[in-house]
Every structure is written in C-alpha cells, then in structure tokens.
Short mmCIF file of C-alpha atoms in Angstrom, two decimals:
data_model
loop_
_atom_site.label_atom_id
_atom_site.label_comp_id
_atom_site.label_asym_id
_atom_site.label_seq_id
_atom_site.Cartn_x
_atom_site.Cartn_y
_atom_site.Cartn_z
CA MET A 17 65.53 -0.02 -47.96
CA ASN A 18 63.95 3.24 -49.16
CA ARG A 19 66.43 6.23 -48.92
CA ARG A 20 65.27 8.25 -51.85
CA VAL A 21 65.29 12.10 -51.46
CA LEU A 22 63.45 14.77 -53.53
CA PHE A 23 64.76 18.24 -53.66
CA VAL A 24 62.21 20.90 -54.96
CA ASP A 25 63.16 24.54 -56.10
CA ASP A 26 61.83 26.68 -58.88
CA ASN A 27 65.45 27.84 -59.58
CA GLN A 28 67.22 25.50 -61.82
CA LYS A 29 70.64 26.91 -60.80
CA VAL A 30 69.94 25.92 -57.29
CA LEU A 31 68.99 22.27 -58.42
CA ASN A 32 72.19 22.03 -60.66
CA SER A 33 74.12 23.06 -57.57
CA ILE A 34 72.45 20.42 -55.45
CA ALA A 35 73.18 17.75 -58.06
CA ARG A 36 76.93 18.74 -58.12
CA GLN A 37 77.18 18.49 -54.21
CA PHE A 38 75.19 15.28 -53.74
CA GLU A 39 75.97 13.27 -56.84
CA GLY A 40 77.10 9.89 -55.76
CA VAL A 41 76.36 10.71 -52.19
CA LEU A 42 72.53 10.64 -52.03
CA ASP A 43 69.80 8.64 -53.98
CA TYR A 44 67.98 11.79 -55.03
CA GLU A 45 65.78 13.35 -57.62
CA THR A 46 65.08 17.04 -58.38
CA ALA A 47 61.92 18.78 -59.31
CA ASN A 48 61.72 22.29 -60.90
CA GLY A 49 58.80 23.76 -58.94
CA PRO A 50 55.94 22.32 -56.98
CA HIS A 51 54.00 21.03 -59.84
CA GLU A 52 56.65 18.90 -61.18
CA ALA A 53 57.13 17.67 -57.68
CA ILE A 54 53.63 16.73 -57.28
CA ASP A 55 53.88 14.61 -60.60
CA LEU A 56 56.76 12.73 -58.97
CA LEU A 57 54.84 11.85 -55.71
CA ASP A 58 53.66 8.24 -55.56
CA SER A 59 51.95 6.86 -52.35
CA GLU A 60 53.02 3.30 -53.43
CA ASN A 61 56.70 4.36 -53.80
CA PRO A 62 57.12 7.37 -51.55
CA PHE A 63 60.35 9.50 -51.00
CA ALA A 64 61.89 9.12 -47.69
CA VAL A 65 62.69 12.77 -47.44
CA VAL A 66 61.44 15.78 -49.33
CA VAL A 67 63.39 18.98 -49.25
CA SER A 68 61.55 22.14 -50.56
CA ASP A 69 62.28 25.85 -50.93
CA MET A 70 59.72 28.02 -49.23
CA ARG A 71 59.21 30.82 -51.83
CA MET A 72 57.94 29.38 -55.13
CA PRO A 73 55.16 30.84 -57.52
CA LYS A 74 51.52 29.54 -57.47
CA MET A 75 52.26 27.05 -54.59
CA ASN A 76 54.74 27.80 -51.92
CA GLY A 77 56.75 25.19 -50.07
CA ALA A 78 54.48 24.96 -47.06
CA GLU A 79 51.45 24.20 -49.35
CA LEU A 80 53.52 21.58 -51.21
CA LEU A 81 54.74 19.85 -48.00
CA THR A 82 51.17 19.77 -46.72
CA HIS A 83 50.30 17.85 -49.93
CA VAL A 84 53.27 15.63 -49.44
CA ARG A 85 51.99 14.83 -45.95
CA THR A 86 48.60 13.73 -47.43
CA VAL A 87 50.06 11.62 -50.16
CA ALA A 88 52.85 9.95 -47.99
CA PRO A 89 52.50 10.67 -44.24
CA ASP A 90 55.67 8.96 -43.29
CA THR A 91 57.85 11.15 -45.64
CA VAL A 92 60.15 13.48 -43.63
CA ARG A 93 59.54 17.01 -44.80
CA ILE A 94 62.42 19.62 -44.58
CA MET A 95 61.82 23.29 -45.55
CA LEU A 96 64.54 25.72 -46.74
CA SER A 97 63.46 29.25 -45.78
CA GLY A 98 64.64 32.75 -45.91
CA TYR A 99 64.20 35.26 -43.05
CA ALA A 100 61.29 36.99 -44.95
CA ASP A 101 59.39 33.59 -44.83
CA LEU A 102 60.09 32.85 -41.23
CA GLN A 103 56.51 33.43 -39.88
CA ALA A 104 54.89 31.22 -42.52
CA THR A 105 57.50 28.55 -41.94
CA ILE A 106 56.87 28.53 -38.13
CA LYS A 107 53.29 28.28 -38.81
CA ALA A 108 53.68 25.16 -41.13
CA VAL A 109 55.96 23.49 -38.49
CA ASN A 110 53.37 24.13 -35.68
CA GLU A 111 50.73 22.62 -37.85
CA GLY A 112 52.72 19.44 -38.18
CA ASN A 113 53.26 19.76 -41.98
CA ILE A 114 57.26 20.26 -41.68
CA ALA A 115 59.51 18.16 -39.46
CA ARG A 116 62.43 20.65 -39.73
CA PHE A 117 63.34 23.82 -41.31
CA LEU A 118 66.73 25.27 -42.25
CA SER A 119 67.66 28.90 -42.91
CA LYS A 120 69.08 29.95 -46.30
CA PRO A 121 71.84 30.09 -47.31
CA CYS A 122 72.35 26.59 -45.65
CA PRO A 123 75.84 25.11 -45.46
CA ARG A 124 76.17 21.81 -47.39
CA GLU A 125 77.28 19.92 -44.26
CA LEU A 126 74.28 20.99 -42.25
CA LEU A 127 71.81 20.11 -45.07
CA GLU A 128 73.44 16.77 -45.49
CA ARG A 129 73.21 16.02 -41.76
CA ALA A 130 69.66 17.02 -41.68
CA ILE A 131 68.61 14.73 -44.61
CA ARG A 132 70.56 11.83 -43.06
CA GLU A 133 68.74 12.39 -39.87
CA GLY A 134 65.55 12.49 -41.77
CA LEU A 135 66.42 9.13 -43.53
CA GLU A 136 67.07 7.50 -40.13
CA GLN A 137 63.83 8.82 -38.88
CA TYR A 138 61.88 7.53 -41.86
CA GLN A 139 63.43 4.00 -41.53
CA LEU A 140 62.68 3.99 -37.80
CA VAL A 141 58.94 4.92 -38.38
CA THR A 142 58.30 2.65 -41.27
CA GLY A 143 60.27 -0.11 -39.74
CA GLN A 144 58.45 -0.12 -36.49
CA ARG A 145 55.16 -0.07 -38.26
CA GLU A 146 56.00 -3.01 -40.43
CA LEU A 147 57.19 -5.04 -37.44
CA LEU A 148 54.09 -4.27 -35.51
CA GLU A 149 51.75 -5.07 -38.53
CA GLY A 150 53.57 -8.27 -39.23
CA THR A 151 53.39 -9.29 -35.70
CA LEU A 152 49.76 -8.52 -35.33
CA GLN A 153 48.89 -10.12 -38.67
CA GLY A 154 50.78 -13.26 -37.53
CA SER A 155 49.02 -13.40 -34.15
CA VAL A 156 45.60 -12.90 -35.97
CA THR A 157 46.49 -15.79 -38.51
CA VAL A 158 47.19 -18.13 -35.51
CA LEU A 159 44.10 -17.22 -33.63
CA CYS A 160 41.83 -17.68 -36.77
CA ALA A 161 43.43 -21.11 -37.46
CA ILE A 162 42.62 -22.17 -33.81
CA LEU A 163 39.09 -20.79 -34.06
CA SER A 164 38.50 -22.45 -37.35
CA LEU A 165 38.98 -25.71 -35.60
CA VAL A 166 36.86 -24.89 -32.67
CA HIS A 167 34.04 -23.21 -34.59
CA PRO A 168 34.33 -24.11 -38.23
CA LEU A 169 30.94 -22.81 -39.39
CA ALA A 170 31.80 -19.29 -38.34
CA PHE A 171 35.37 -19.11 -39.45
CA GLY A 172 34.95 -21.38 -42.50
CA ARG A 173 33.83 -18.18 -44.31
CA VAL A 174 36.99 -16.21 -43.63
CA SER A 175 38.92 -17.29 -46.65
CA LYS A 176 36.19 -16.45 -49.23
CA VAL A 177 35.14 -13.28 -47.64
CA GLN A 178 38.65 -11.90 -47.29
CA ARG A 179 39.37 -12.60 -50.94
CA ILE A 180 36.22 -10.74 -52.02
CA ALA A 181 36.73 -7.95 -49.65
CA LEU A 182 40.41 -7.40 -50.65
CA ALA A 183 39.43 -7.55 -54.40
CA ILE A 184 36.95 -4.82 -53.63
CA GLY A 185 39.45 -2.82 -51.72
CA ASN A 186 42.14 -3.11 -54.36
CA GLN A 187 39.76 -2.06 -57.17
CA MET A 188 38.80 1.09 -55.05
CA GLN A 189 42.55 1.65 -54.36
CA LEU A 190 41.82 1.72 -50.66
CA GLU A 191 44.53 3.36 -48.61
CA ASN A 192 44.29 1.34 -45.32
CA ILE A 193 44.05 -2.12 -47.00
CA TRP A 194 45.82 -3.45 -43.89
CA ASP A 195 42.78 -2.65 -41.62
CA LEU A 196 40.37 -4.20 -44.06
CA LYS A 197 42.56 -7.46 -44.33
CA ILE A 198 42.54 -7.87 -40.68
CA ALA A 199 38.88 -7.09 -40.25
CA SER A 200 38.04 -9.61 -42.85
CA MET A 201 39.76 -12.27 -40.78
CA LEU A 202 38.30 -11.31 -37.46
CA PHE A 203 34.55 -10.40 -38.45
CA PRO A 204 33.21 -13.68 -37.05
CA LEU A 205 34.84 -13.25 -33.67
CA GLY A 206 31.47 -12.33 -32.05
CA CYS A 207 29.81 -15.44 -33.49
CA VAL A 208 31.77 -17.91 -31.30
CA SER A 209 28.98 -17.67 -28.71
CA LEU A 210 26.21 -18.41 -31.25
CA SER A 211 24.69 -21.78 -31.92
CA GLU A 212 25.19 -23.61 -35.13
CA ARG A 213 21.61 -23.32 -35.64
CA ALA A 214 21.67 -19.62 -35.68
CA LEU A 215 24.68 -19.55 -38.10
CA GLU A 216 23.13 -22.08 -40.40
CA CYS A 217 19.90 -19.81 -40.51
CA MET A 218 22.11 -16.80 -41.37
CA LEU A 219 23.95 -18.70 -44.11
CA GLU A 220 20.73 -20.06 -45.52
CA GLY A 221 19.20 -16.58 -45.66
CA ILE A 222 16.29 -17.58 -43.30
CA PRO A 223 15.38 -15.80 -40.00
CA VAL A 224 17.39 -16.46 -36.81
CA PRO A 225 15.14 -18.01 -34.27
CA ASP A 226 13.58 -15.41 -31.90
CA GLU A 227 15.28 -16.80 -28.77
CA GLU A 228 18.68 -16.19 -30.55
CA ARG A 229 17.90 -13.05 -32.43
CA SER A 230 19.15 -10.63 -29.86
CA ALA A 231 22.48 -12.43 -29.43
CA TYR A 232 22.89 -12.62 -33.23
CA GLU A 233 22.25 -8.86 -33.58
CA GLN A 234 24.89 -8.16 -30.93
CA HIS A 235 27.73 -10.27 -32.40
CA PRO A 236 29.49 -7.28 -34.12
CA SER A 237 29.33 -5.31 -30.92
CA VAL A 238 30.69 -8.33 -28.99
CA ALA A 239 33.68 -8.53 -31.43
CA ARG A 240 34.27 -4.79 -31.16
CA ALA A 241 34.47 -5.16 -27.42
CA MET A 242 37.25 -7.82 -27.73
CA LEU A 243 39.17 -5.82 -30.23
CA GLN A 244 39.02 -2.24 -29.33
CA GLU A 245 41.38 -2.51 -26.29
CA ILE A 246 44.17 -4.00 -28.47
CA PRO A 247 46.65 -1.29 -29.66
CA ARG A 248 46.69 -0.75 -33.53
CA LEU A 249 43.28 -2.52 -33.93
CA GLU A 250 41.05 0.49 -33.14
CA ASN A 251 40.08 0.93 -36.87
CA VAL A 252 39.59 -2.84 -37.27
CA ALA A 253 37.24 -2.95 -34.33
CA ALA A 254 35.11 -0.02 -35.93
CA ILE A 255 35.00 -1.97 -39.24
CA VAL A 256 33.83 -5.21 -37.51
CA SER A 257 31.36 -3.35 -35.38
CA TYR A 258 29.58 -2.05 -38.55
CA GLN A 259 29.77 -5.16 -40.66
CA GLU A 260 25.94 -5.50 -40.59
CA LYS A 261 25.12 -1.93 -41.25
CA GLY A 262 23.32 -0.94 -44.40
CA PHE A 263 24.30 2.10 -46.47
CA ASP A 264 20.72 3.15 -45.93
CA GLY A 265 21.14 3.02 -42.06
CA SER A 266 19.39 -0.38 -41.74
CA GLY A 267 20.86 -3.13 -39.58
CA SER A 268 22.97 -3.18 -36.41
CA PRO A 269 24.18 -1.29 -34.60
CA PHE A 270 21.00 0.58 -34.32
CA ASP A 271 22.08 4.00 -34.40
CA ASP A 272 21.87 7.01 -36.68
CA VAL A 273 25.05 6.25 -38.66
CA ARG A 274 24.44 5.79 -42.34
CA GLY A 275 25.99 6.40 -45.81
CA THR A 276 29.71 7.50 -45.84
CA ASP A 277 29.75 8.09 -42.11
CA ILE A 278 30.03 4.27 -41.86
CA PRO A 279 33.74 3.26 -42.16
CA ILE A 280 34.65 2.46 -45.71
CA GLY A 281 36.13 -0.88 -44.58
CA ALA A 282 32.67 -1.79 -43.08
CA ARG A 283 30.90 -0.87 -46.22
CA ILE A 284 33.26 -3.12 -48.23
CA LEU A 285 33.10 -6.01 -45.64
CA LYS A 286 29.32 -5.89 -45.75
CA ALA A 287 29.08 -6.26 -49.42
CA ALA A 288 31.61 -9.11 -49.29
CA LEU A 289 29.70 -10.87 -46.47
CA ASN A 290 26.42 -10.70 -48.32
CA PHE A 291 27.84 -11.62 -51.70
CA GLU A 292 29.42 -14.69 -50.14
CA ILE A 293 26.19 -15.66 -48.61
CA ALA A 294 24.17 -15.06 -51.84
CA LEU A 295 26.69 -17.13 -53.81
CA LYS A 296 26.44 -20.01 -51.28
CA GLN A 297 22.65 -20.01 -51.56
CA MET A 298 22.45 -19.56 -55.33
CA SER A 299 25.76 -21.13 -56.75
CA ASP A 300 25.67 -18.61 -59.67
CA VAL A 301 27.81 -15.47 -59.72
CA PRO A 302 25.49 -13.38 -61.95
CA ALA A 303 22.36 -14.36 -59.95
CA ALA A 304 24.19 -13.64 -56.63
CA PHE A 305 25.22 -10.21 -57.79
CA GLU A 306 21.83 -9.47 -59.22
CA LYS A 307 20.16 -10.24 -55.81
CA MET A 308 22.48 -7.58 -54.33
CA GLN A 309 21.59 -5.12 -57.03
CA GLN A 310 17.91 -5.56 -56.18
CA GLN A 311 18.71 -4.37 -52.65
CA ALA A 312 21.21 -1.64 -53.82
CA GLU A 313 20.04 0.81 -51.18
CA ARG A 314 21.87 -1.34 -48.68
CA TYR A 315 25.19 -0.83 -50.29
CA ASP A 316 27.71 1.86 -51.04
CA PRO A 317 27.18 2.33 -54.78
CA GLU A 318 31.02 2.76 -55.23
CA VAL A 319 31.65 -0.59 -53.42
CA LEU A 320 28.87 -2.27 -55.46
CA GLU A 321 30.35 -1.01 -58.69
CA ALA A 322 33.93 -2.31 -57.61
CA LEU A 323 32.54 -5.70 -56.83
CA GLY A 324 30.95 -5.81 -60.30
CA ARG A 325 34.06 -4.92 -61.97
CA GLN A 326 36.00 -7.58 -60.09
CA LEU A 327 33.30 -10.24 -60.97
CA ASP A 328 33.67 -9.19 -64.65
CA VAL A 329 37.28 -10.06 -64.56
CA GLY A 330 36.82 -13.44 -63.03
CA LEU A 331 36.48 -13.06 -59.27
CA CYS A 332 34.63 -16.14 -57.90
CA GLN A 333 34.62 -18.16 -61.09
CA ARG A 334 34.69 -21.57 -59.67
CA SER A 335 35.84 -24.95 -60.67
CA ARG A 336 36.37 -28.10 -58.64
CA ARG A 337 38.48 -31.03 -58.69
CA THR A 338 39.01 -33.99 -56.11
CA VAL A 339 42.27 -34.66 -54.50
CA ALA A 340 43.46 -37.37 -52.13
CA LEU A 341 44.76 -36.55 -48.57
CA ALA A 342 48.20 -37.04 -49.77
CA ASP A 343 47.78 -34.30 -52.48
CA LEU A 344 45.95 -31.76 -50.08
CA ARG A 345 48.41 -28.81 -49.53
CA PRO A 346 48.18 -25.74 -47.20
CA GLY A 347 46.80 -22.86 -49.18
CA MET A 348 44.18 -24.97 -51.09
CA VAL A 349 40.53 -23.99 -50.49
CA LEU A 350 37.95 -26.66 -49.69
CA ALA A 351 34.87 -26.57 -52.11
CA ALA A 352 32.77 -28.77 -49.83
CA ASP A 353 32.07 -29.30 -46.13
CA VAL A 354 34.12 -31.98 -44.44
CA ARG A 355 31.96 -33.88 -41.79
CA LEU A 356 32.43 -36.86 -39.64
CA GLU A 357 30.27 -39.99 -40.23
CA GLY A 358 27.64 -38.67 -37.65
CA GLY A 359 27.37 -35.44 -39.59
CA LYS A 360 29.45 -33.20 -37.24
CA LEU A 361 31.14 -30.39 -39.19
CA VAL A 362 34.93 -30.49 -39.15
CA VAL A 363 35.93 -27.95 -41.86
CA ALA A 364 33.52 -25.71 -43.74
CA SER A 365 33.33 -25.17 -47.40
CA GLY A 366 35.49 -22.26 -48.41
CA GLN A 367 38.01 -22.79 -45.64
CA GLN A 368 41.60 -22.36 -46.68
CA VAL A 369 43.61 -25.33 -45.60
CA ASN A 370 46.43 -24.60 -43.15
CA GLU A 371 48.88 -26.83 -41.28
CA SER A 372 46.49 -27.33 -38.31
CA ILE A 373 43.51 -28.21 -40.41
CA LEU A 374 45.78 -30.69 -42.53
CA ARG A 375 46.81 -32.48 -39.31
CA ASN A 376 43.33 -32.76 -38.09
CA LEU A 377 42.20 -34.28 -41.39
CA GLU A 378 45.18 -36.64 -41.34
CA THR A 379 44.07 -37.77 -37.88
CA PHE A 380 40.45 -38.31 -38.78
CA CYS A 381 41.37 -40.23 -41.93
CA GLU A 382 43.64 -42.34 -39.90
CA PHE A 383 40.86 -43.48 -37.53
CA GLY A 384 38.42 -43.91 -40.56
CA GLN A 385 36.12 -41.11 -39.47
CA ILE A 386 36.28 -39.29 -42.80
CA ASP A 387 36.77 -40.18 -46.41
CA GLY A 388 40.29 -39.59 -47.66
CA ARG A 389 39.36 -37.60 -50.80
CA PHE A 390 38.44 -33.96 -50.70
CA GLU A 391 36.83 -31.49 -53.20
CA ILE A 392 38.94 -28.29 -53.65
CA GLU A 393 38.37 -25.06 -55.69
CA ALA A 394 40.68 -24.64 -58.58
CA VAL A 395 41.40 -21.96 -61.27
CA PRO A 396 39.62 -22.93 -64.49
CA GLY A 397 42.17 -24.40 -66.88
CA SER A 398 44.75 -24.72 -64.11
CA GLU A 399 46.05 -27.94 -62.47
CA HIS A 400 46.93 -26.01 -59.26
CA ALA A 401 44.36 -25.04 -56.65
CA GLU A 402 46.55 -22.90 -54.53
CA CYS A 403 45.31 -19.74 -56.00
CA GLU A 404 44.16 -16.71 -53.98
CA ALA A 405 42.09 -15.29 -56.85
CA VAL A 406 39.30 -17.91 -56.73
CA CYS A 407 36.58 -18.00 -54.16
#
C-alpha cells in the first residue's frame, strides 16, 4: 500500500524541522526546491501526497503541483501558503491543481491530520479504480472466452493481436495501457454478425464480397455502439471504432479524422491488426514488416518504429512443437487451426487456450471428432509454451 509523502521547500532549515517532526511517523522524502522534487517524481511509483511551499524561486508551488498533477493525477496535492500568496493559491485550488491549502505557520497537528486525510483519499481513489478495472477486465475475459467458442475465426486473433499491441504500447511507454489492453480484446466484437466467408477474405487479404462489404466496413461502429454505454469503457469504444482508420485518413469510419487526431490506442491497434494479418499470409516476420513499410502512409510513424524495435528484440519469432491433449495447458497458444472431421473450425490458430477451450477439446477428442495432438507455439530454445512474448 502506497503511503509515501514528499515535502518540498527551498529552505533546508524547514525541511530539517519536518524531518525531526515526522521521523518514524510518516514514510516521507524531502526535496530542496521544485527542480529537485521533479527529479523524484515517477509516474510508475508516485507519491501518495505531495506537500509544497508556495513561494520558491524559478518555479512556485502552484506551478510545481500543476506538474505533479500531470505526472501523477491521483497524487493528493497540499499547499503551504502565506497570506501574501493567498490569491495565487486560491486560483490554483479553483483550477483543480491543489486539493487543500494550509496557512503558514501551520501547527504540526493540523499538518499531520491533513496529510493522513490525503493518504486516505489517495487509497480510496486508487483502490476504487483498481477494483473497477479488475472487475471489468475479468468480465471482458469471460466474454471473450465465450465468444471464442461461438465465433472462433473472429476471436481466435485476440491473443496474437493483443501481444503485438501491448508490446508496441510498452515500447512507446503509453500511459493508458489498460484501455489498449481491453480494446485489443474487444476489437472483433462487431464481427460476430459477419459470415465466415467475409472474415476469411479479410484474413487472406482479398476483397470482401460486395454484398457483405457494407456490413464489414461498419463492424468497428457496431462494436463502438455496444461499448460506449458501458461506464469506464468510453476510451475503449473510441479505440475500437477507429481500428480500421489509416494515419492518412483512409479507411472507416469515413470522416475527416486523420493523423494524431486518431486515438493513439487505435493507431497502435491498427498496426497490430495489419501486422498479424500480414504475418499470417506470409509466415515471415521481416517480409510482413516490409509489407507494412511499403504502405507507411497508413501508419503512425512512431507506432511503426516501435513495432520495428520490438520485432528486432524477438517479438513474433515463432517455433512450434506438438503436444498431446494430456499435456495441453491453459495459457498455451495454438499454432494451427483445430477443425472437426467435416472441416468446421473449432479453435483458430493463435488462440490462447483457456479452461473453456480445453474442456471443449477434451469433449471432441472423447467422441473422436478431432485428433488428440495439437501444434502449439513455443519460445525458441524453451521447453515451455506458456509464454506471452511469442505470437
């Protein structure tokens, strides 16, 4: 549980006094001035509370706490202000950059109480978000597991596409990686009404039949309509809606949005989707990436560069091995389609095995409808296939 506090003042004597008062009472650090404080800020390991003096040289406390809000929006920001700085402090509070301000000199008891209330507020805000995100992610995982059984061709791509998208997002140090994670699970939601023929055309890189083209072009909008009414998924809905949109403005939806006006998650998702299709068609990582580079105008240059960097360090370097049903485990990724004797698709290549899929395969094997051996993707040089890094 994060209960870290940062005190900022340009007067070392004040910081020494704080150290004497709160030693052994709070988990704290001190910064002599705003620039030293900025060096301590870390969005990955934020402070729960930052307490800053107002009047400091070069950058005042209000400006510092505005910066803190940008780096770590959940951090509770407290200002210590003298009467002469009152108007500037009130302005900062009204702009939402400060949660509370205390007049100087401030009694120790009042300052400690304000800090402890700030710590409780931080735990409440972050705890609620983590609970909500965890609940939503669990629900989305269950939904995708069900849909992968009902529509394996559409949802069989999810595991591969998500690994590619998250690798790009991490390479770019994307802030809202959770939105991208959920969007890369739900992008095929609008495809559930499409025929297998239309989906096969898309995956093979050939034109979708005219009679289904309109429905195909609308599938991102259909998915958005399903998602946008769900609380906390507004950004996910926007990403899914623009998954087919080119950086040059080509593709659906057919509007004037282009370039950096397209949500960054959608720009990443489009690259991941198109690379996954290219790799499926060409079975060669360099050739698939070269194909994308030949159509570079369709992709955000930074996204394409991030994908290239991830490919250079081994993303999508595939090897295969065959396992018996008894050795198949949740988390393994199938390297070949699983079909019934009549040719009906049961699980698509690239699908990550979960408990539901495993039970289905056990049932089909029991009745002799499928072979009991499966090709899975494995890390080169490893005996274990349950690796998230390979696609």
